[in-house]
Amino acid sequence: MEPGPGEVRVRVAAAGICMSDREVYDGHRDPQYVRYPVVPGHEWSGTVEAVGAGVDPALTGRRTVAEGFRSCGSCERCRTGETSLCTAGYDETGFTRPGAFADHVVVPARLLHPLADDADLRAAALLEPAAVVAAAVRAGSPEPGERIAVVGAGTLGLLAVQLLAAVSPGELTVIDPREERARQALRFGANEALAPEEAASQVHGRYDLVVETAGAATTAADACLLARRGGRVVLTGMFAQGAVGIDPVHLSLSQLTVRSVFGASSASWSYAVRAFTAGLLDPAALITHEYPLERFAEAVALVGGGGTGTGKVLMRP
């Protein structure tokens, strides 16, 4: 596997499994967003092992992560910085190109985000979901002293708590039915954790900013009810068909600003990497299981299985 012009070959250190990988494995992913046969693996970290023609040889030996979207860099959306919305067509490592559930992965050098020489590559494998969360935080524009809620305490939600805690909110509430996840959110900087039924009866209309991360059937609508009049809502979870819609009457009368996030732009990747390097993110604390590649079927079965003790699952070549 030799890198071509403008490419690098990276020796994979760790690769995370998410529900999208489970969908690929089960054959349930939207056909527009996968190209079989494919090696999955879009959340990963590693070390540059070889460079192709035209690539700076100094990258060899660097610890790194890389953006997943193979954006064209020249369309209108790319030129405005919205690289995750590239109009040249969907193309992503691990879905339409060979991914990181392998010993090595080849990617364009322009997509690399080099890390510090002493970076924890095990933790860095979670920088892809952290970049998605960074996109949500940037879209929400949190300010010090604001009341902020995070809906969902999965991987995205717990990373969101860490990034949002860094802006010194006046309140930071996490809403999730799982007590163990709620306790973890409190350790990461939330000052309050509520079950969904508690939130429905106690804090509707309270928050300046609501960041939704769960992608469950009702959480988009629920997030809008949590925001104050004139507040902001960012939808980060990936919703399935049949999700409850947002009430347009409530939306207009409350004058809410609602944004959604699809993947992460180059700027959001940079934000996440900077936060990781500065010690504002502790992704390693979310990892609960690690498996060799030979046990992939066993590892992917854990993801989405509903086990209370299952957090982020890593593959380690």
Steps between C-alpha positions, in 0.01 A plus 500: 500500500706792370377859527441677172580861417375728777423205728644350818489151644420498870562211739177477698536516879131483597161529333166559669171331413180703482142429398577595140753215487237268642262609222767426238565158654129416513435636150253761629681822405331726245636386160590862419756494781689174452673320215545124541734321526670725754731479800323704772668723756464880498599583860872436526852614583843385396852584388605605150714219361555603137427800277422519130636734238458867581452445873738649757731215615509662846153356563651152523486385861241761606207397715181609331128484439326587174171637380267238361321699231694503171382850410594642160630830636376699201118504502305792645440328834865401539615853412281641777650252750204260513708202391257247653237626252716457189277496190732272303327198654528302821840335544625392845772276636346185645180526295592559137879452541696240700499590868703437812381157617830386355873520569540801270287763330587726205359855499570832326771688689293819486248341739755433777491676836841421654510454876759570765794260514378361834128484409305205639397323180252280683308812611555675166290236325200688641591828333259428212191511725666786688520692171126446445436635849734791428284579196196512728674721756616739229147513357352568844744782587490445879596793720626509860221505756231359273261223599581199280342155473636189328240242398657154502806369683643258245839557343393824328322629808789436738746662261262796468493539878878523505519762225211704640638492854809675363297813416393548867121476468281623785320165493580180313226238518511153346179314422520121467307208652816301583628567852852380428536734201353786703761447773775505238366825359522655846864395522564667165367838611119494495348642817164323467370177350131436437296212365282592199179492706657734758607739226149500353346607830771731635707681240300562182579845361809546717812480285681750281658216301395137461734252330319182398728196452277192540322472164208323668144516370387794716821681592487765224155609614600470866809717448290783358269490803800538732620823336385838628321741268763635263732212587718281282479128422761290322401152378800268486350151523431300184125453484320207340179504300199547724657743746256747654498834321557841655176689572501794256262701721736473797795575272351823368350625826823435687721649226752217530814466293536133402815367335596148397841337458607249236853377564778750561666766289876549492464788745312279748772237475758765583290613797480144638872432452591827673271419793652152526855635490415760764362232734139620484384164366547165672370250243683206659256505791220395262673179385368183663599218263793422269525211255747373241384507139444122507212553744320767297167315490502471879593867539238636259230295673559707815428826320132579520440196715371707789749375757523744790874453530577555133654832402736547210630175347841506332665271249877467545693356203 
